[in-house]
Amino acid sequence: MHLDPFELHEPATVEEALELAGTLSGKFDYLAGGTDLLPNYKMHINLRPHLISLERVSELRGVSSNRIGAMTRLAEVEESPDLSRAYPGVAEAVREVATPLVRASGTVGGNLLLETRCFFFNQTYPWRQSLGFCLKADGDRCHVVPQKERCYATFSGDLAPALAALEAEVEVAGPSGRRRMPVEHLYNAAGDGILRLSLVPGEIVVAIHFPESARRARSAYTKLRVRPSFDFPELGVAAAVWGAAEAPEKVRLAIGGLETYPRRFDEDTDALAGAPLTDARVRTVAEAVTRRVRPVHNTFLPPDYRRRMTEVFVRRTLSRVRAPNGSVAA
Amino acid sequence: MASEASPYRLLGTRIPYIEGPLKVSGRAEYTDDLTRPNLLVGRLLRSPWPHARLRSIDVSAARKMPGVAAVLTGEKYPTTFGVLPITHDETALAVGKTRYIGDILAAVAASDELSAERALAAIQVDAEVLPEYSDPHVGLGAVAEPIHSRGLNGSNIQKEVHQHFGDVDAAFAEAAHTVRVRGTFAGVTHAFTEPLVTMAEATPDGRLTVWSATQVPHYLHRALSEVLGIPLHRIRVLKPEVGGGFGGKSDPLPHEIVCAALALETGRPVKMLLDREDVFLTNHGRHPTQNDLRVAADAEGHLLAYDLSAVIDGGAWSSFGTVTTYYNGVLAMGPYRVPNFRYHGRRVYTTKPPSGAMRAHGGTNVRYTIETALDELAEKLGMSPFELRMKNALPPNSTTITQFRITSTSFLACLKAARERSGFDEKFRKLPYGRGIGLGCGFYISGSNSPIHFTPKMPQCTVHLKADMDGGIAVHCMQADIGQGSNTLLAAIVAEVLGVQLERVHVVPVDSDVSPVDIGSYSSRVTFMMGNAARQASERLLALLLAAAHELTGYPAKQLRVREERYEVAHRPEVGVSYLEALHKAMEHSGALQASGAYTSPPMGGTHKGARAGTAPAYSFAAYVAEASVDAETGFFAVEKVWAAFDCGRPLNRLAVEGQIEGSIHMGLGQFMGESMNYRGSRLLNPSLLEYKIPTPQQMPEVEVLLVGADDPEGPFGAKEAGEGPLVAILPAVGNALYDAVGVRFYDLPVTPDKVWKGIERRRAEGTPWKGT
Amino acid sequence: MASRPLRTRVNGTALERTVPDERILLDLLREDLRLTGTKRGCDLGTCGCCTVLLDGRPTLSCLTLARSAEGREVTTIEGVTPAEGLHPVQRAFVERGATQCGFCTPGFILTSVALLRDHPHPSREEVARAISGNLCRCTGYTKIIEAVLAVGGGK
């Protein structure tokens, strides 16, 4: 399979990249690790005539205990002992991304901004043409929910929920300067697989920042997928708990792999603060969350199963982190 | 256990592949590694419609595009072909109609991929869309627009088989116990790592040369000749190294013919490498199947009858389908004695990618159906699954009711080894809830007795040997090593018989100009048939060498024995000559020595319609035990360990046999756990290695291989097949282990976690506890 | 259409040539340099047959632009193979039957060489995890894992 010709740009600084983005407005994609973009390009999905590679922007590199540069390879995060110790949930999520070979090239920023996925979208041009192009590429209809005029493609990144549960922030650079926001605010919570991000055109994810409090949290990530390698999440549950199991200060849950964006469930988990994290309370939250999620049939496993597994995975993930030693609270 | 003490020097040991050093260093040459000067790139335009009548294909614009050397459509080569002579229903490119999404409408040869793809995009196809038939059940009756004109009575039925042996109704009438199951099986595909690829070149001397990733160079040779209208002797087929086949390269495939046709059109070499999606669409994988089985047994557990009917989804073409339809029935005839048998099989065309032969062709789905039904029967009888099988095992030197000649069988030894090594009796129904152990057995042909030939009287395999002054021995044979180790076995047999070092033997790559015909790597025939032909050729060459040794030593050949690189007098070992001395002496008479050996399977089988299907000169047998654990909350399960007892007669290369068993278990587990060709209507949803779920290393169980076969009387050095039979037993072993774990029967493959979870929920809702849970 | 000069090292030898921007590393190796030991299995980053070492790290050459090799070191299976004989990992693959059809083998060798360099004595689980991005359809991975463990002195 070949790539259609494009012009590659290799800026050395964020500012240069933004300037290029301004000039090439609407005619480019940023290239981070390439493990998501290049397969899509080979399948002739939403091609642009220019690629701006962020590989040579040194500011975007590097991992420390409170910052991960967006162009850090997933494998580098995986191999960072400090980070793994500080944020076990993030370490678990990184280890579960795709395959070791994908993690060698794939980047943190790329995983955060992963294109949403759907059986009817991640296909070659002739395949999509033969069915009739869909909303998300070259067409005007949805093959998953035909009566609707929005896109249901699934957000399939593993890192976003893990970071969101820890209340990490993302630093973004754009034409009008830099800003920071909670990771989950990167995504459009209106639930659209096409208008999936809140970024303005040209904006670059620079880095992830962990608040001081994140180091005090116990965190975990549990991924549902058919195989223990290769596969994107069919459901990914991240949890973080601050404070003692008998009276946690705060509990956070974030879920990916189910809907068009990674979602946090503060309204459910806020009720868990201050009282012992008993099996019954964990189960109540797990059931409440399960009632809210709405997966559709555009991945390998059936949506009803993925929804029902939400309860199990939320319960299991919370149970793993509710106490320092994982034991059951009174 | 077979004795480790072998009467042979090489055979029976662990022989690393002779081409291994080339493979691990990237030096082995596969078709896509080859190139020719002035090479063109071939690309295919595939049908976007599942079923349509072609009104016109306008290629005029495409022909004028830069870099384009040729554009081809179907009408130029309308001759039909197919792997079975009785069901030629394919054309190289679609003629008149297109029958599935992926059917080839046109082909382009251009200077580069980009130019070729731009030309494809410029081709205008006008077609009338016809009804699609994705469900084989719909095609059982008359349909508005049959996919092929050869469908029976206006239906889409490609092949219907009715067989009845004994009196099944009477047997059921007197049965003490009966079991009825329906097994449904999604289609699975080979997913070899090397994509399909062909290179072809027509030269001014009037010859056509074709390099292809194929398991059946001879069948490809014939199909090229028939469709292109070129005599066989003007076509040269070469098989470079092949990156796996598993049946997926065992039909002559349309792209191979199209590539050759483009070479003829352009007078330039053309290479056609298929994308992975193309490979999925070419398919020829295992048939989606629905098996309805009733089993009757008497009060003591003796099997009385099978009553089996099947609906088999053939996809767009016949391929091996007529054989599949028979096999799905008659491969029920072992490893047990079944005195009454009725079978109604129907293979139905659908507007989907063609099904064909895949490892353990025709034997896998029916075996799962039977072995899980027998597990149910044993439970009804209150009998150990082992006892039930021992009671019904076919004995050696017996005949099935379908007239299959069973010579060697070590099935009882397989059962004994698997039972003892696994500790089955201590675990069965005694492990805690969520953990289970299960037995599954197998039986497979060791080479189809029916060659797909012009004249069935020709040998199925011929081997030529040439020994010259350098002391090397060249071996010529068209057998196709596709990774299973047949080159190594061929060399080892020659070295064994002649007593020479393995490194003296050179297996010459397949080249139809010099390789005598072997009909290819399918039906697990190579070890048995090529092995016998190689043995015969080697013994004939040895006779020439011993005659020379006789001249040199004065002792008659009968008194000489073969030692490493030496022929010596049996009772006076100090008297002898080296291999080279004997060779050079013999060459004084004739120059380079030559010898030839061939194998033709003996007459066998009954005279009823379809009697040849399933006949083989020998059969392999298997008894596998699997232990599995289930996460009852999620339905995820892990196969922890497999004890694989297998009867391949005498294993000639233990390393290769183990590799075949381990690989078969992996592939069988794939079909059980998650591999499936998923369709929406006629459209394949998962034509990629990402969405087609081949198990990962972490999902592979520990495998204990137990080789317990006794020598087969007709197999080369006592050997039988080990390439396909090792697959069939793993699926029911795991299915039965899951039942032992959670008390739920799974009859709908693949058994993905959601189905396990649903089954457990259903049992819970019914309020029937299992192992106290 | 844009092209620009690429300066890299391939198997220890400096390479300078002009490549189109969209050139994929796998194509550069196989088509331009005729280093055909690197295989094209799926072209979409799943099968791992195209694995090469980029600055020592196993990398999918089918999803890497040739430009990404600028100033870096590319090692293919040809670069791992000594002038005489075989690398210990290669030898173990042959002797233990870890190669059948051989098409995935160069990728597995490169992944294994890198694993054993960083973790000379891996456990069975570590090996299984390390190779879980390379697909083999023949061996069931059993003998591949055994071969890697054997080199690492494990069981």
XYZ file of C-alpha atoms in Angstrom, chain B residues 10 14-25 27-28 241 473-475 479 481 483-495 500-509 530 653 655-656, chain C residues 86 93-95 97 99-100:
55
model
C 18.270 -39.337 11.082
C 14.789 -33.507 15.792
C 15.927 -32.204 12.423
C 16.184 -28.420 12.091
C 14.870 -27.137 8.786
C 17.546 -27.234 6.113
C 16.517 -23.800 4.867
C 16.316 -22.446 8.427
C 19.554 -20.431 8.197
C 18.221 -18.669 5.105
C 14.908 -17.858 6.761
C 16.371 -16.466 9.979
C 18.769 -14.261 8.056
C 17.937 -14.558 2.765
C 15.139 -16.967 1.862
C 9.636 -19.819 -0.622
C 22.562 -35.305 -4.549
C 19.999 -33.120 -6.263
C 16.382 -33.894 -5.441
C 5.952 -30.989 -3.610
C 7.146 -26.688 1.084
C 6.765 -23.924 5.921
C 5.709 -27.353 7.104
C 9.176 -28.799 6.558
C 8.659 -31.056 3.572
C 11.962 -30.025 1.964
C 13.730 -31.095 5.127
C 11.867 -34.380 5.257
C 12.612 -35.035 1.602
C 16.320 -34.437 2.155
C 16.327 -36.489 5.341
C 14.738 -39.501 3.667
C 17.283 -39.417 0.859
C 20.153 -39.014 3.319
C 25.009 -39.740 3.442
C 25.284 -36.537 5.416
C 22.235 -34.310 5.186
C 24.290 -31.476 3.731
C 24.977 -33.517 0.589
C 21.314 -33.443 -0.344
C 20.052 -30.423 -2.247
C 16.340 -30.037 -2.641
C 15.972 -28.111 -5.882
C 13.323 -25.370 -5.686
C 6.253 -37.860 -1.224
C 11.031 -35.200 12.304
C 10.779 -30.957 15.767
C 8.487 -30.490 12.784
C 24.467 -16.738 12.488
C 15.479 -20.099 16.058
C 16.856 -22.661 13.611
C 17.803 -25.280 16.164
C 12.188 -25.015 15.217
C 10.838 -20.760 12.150
C 8.376 -22.586 9.938
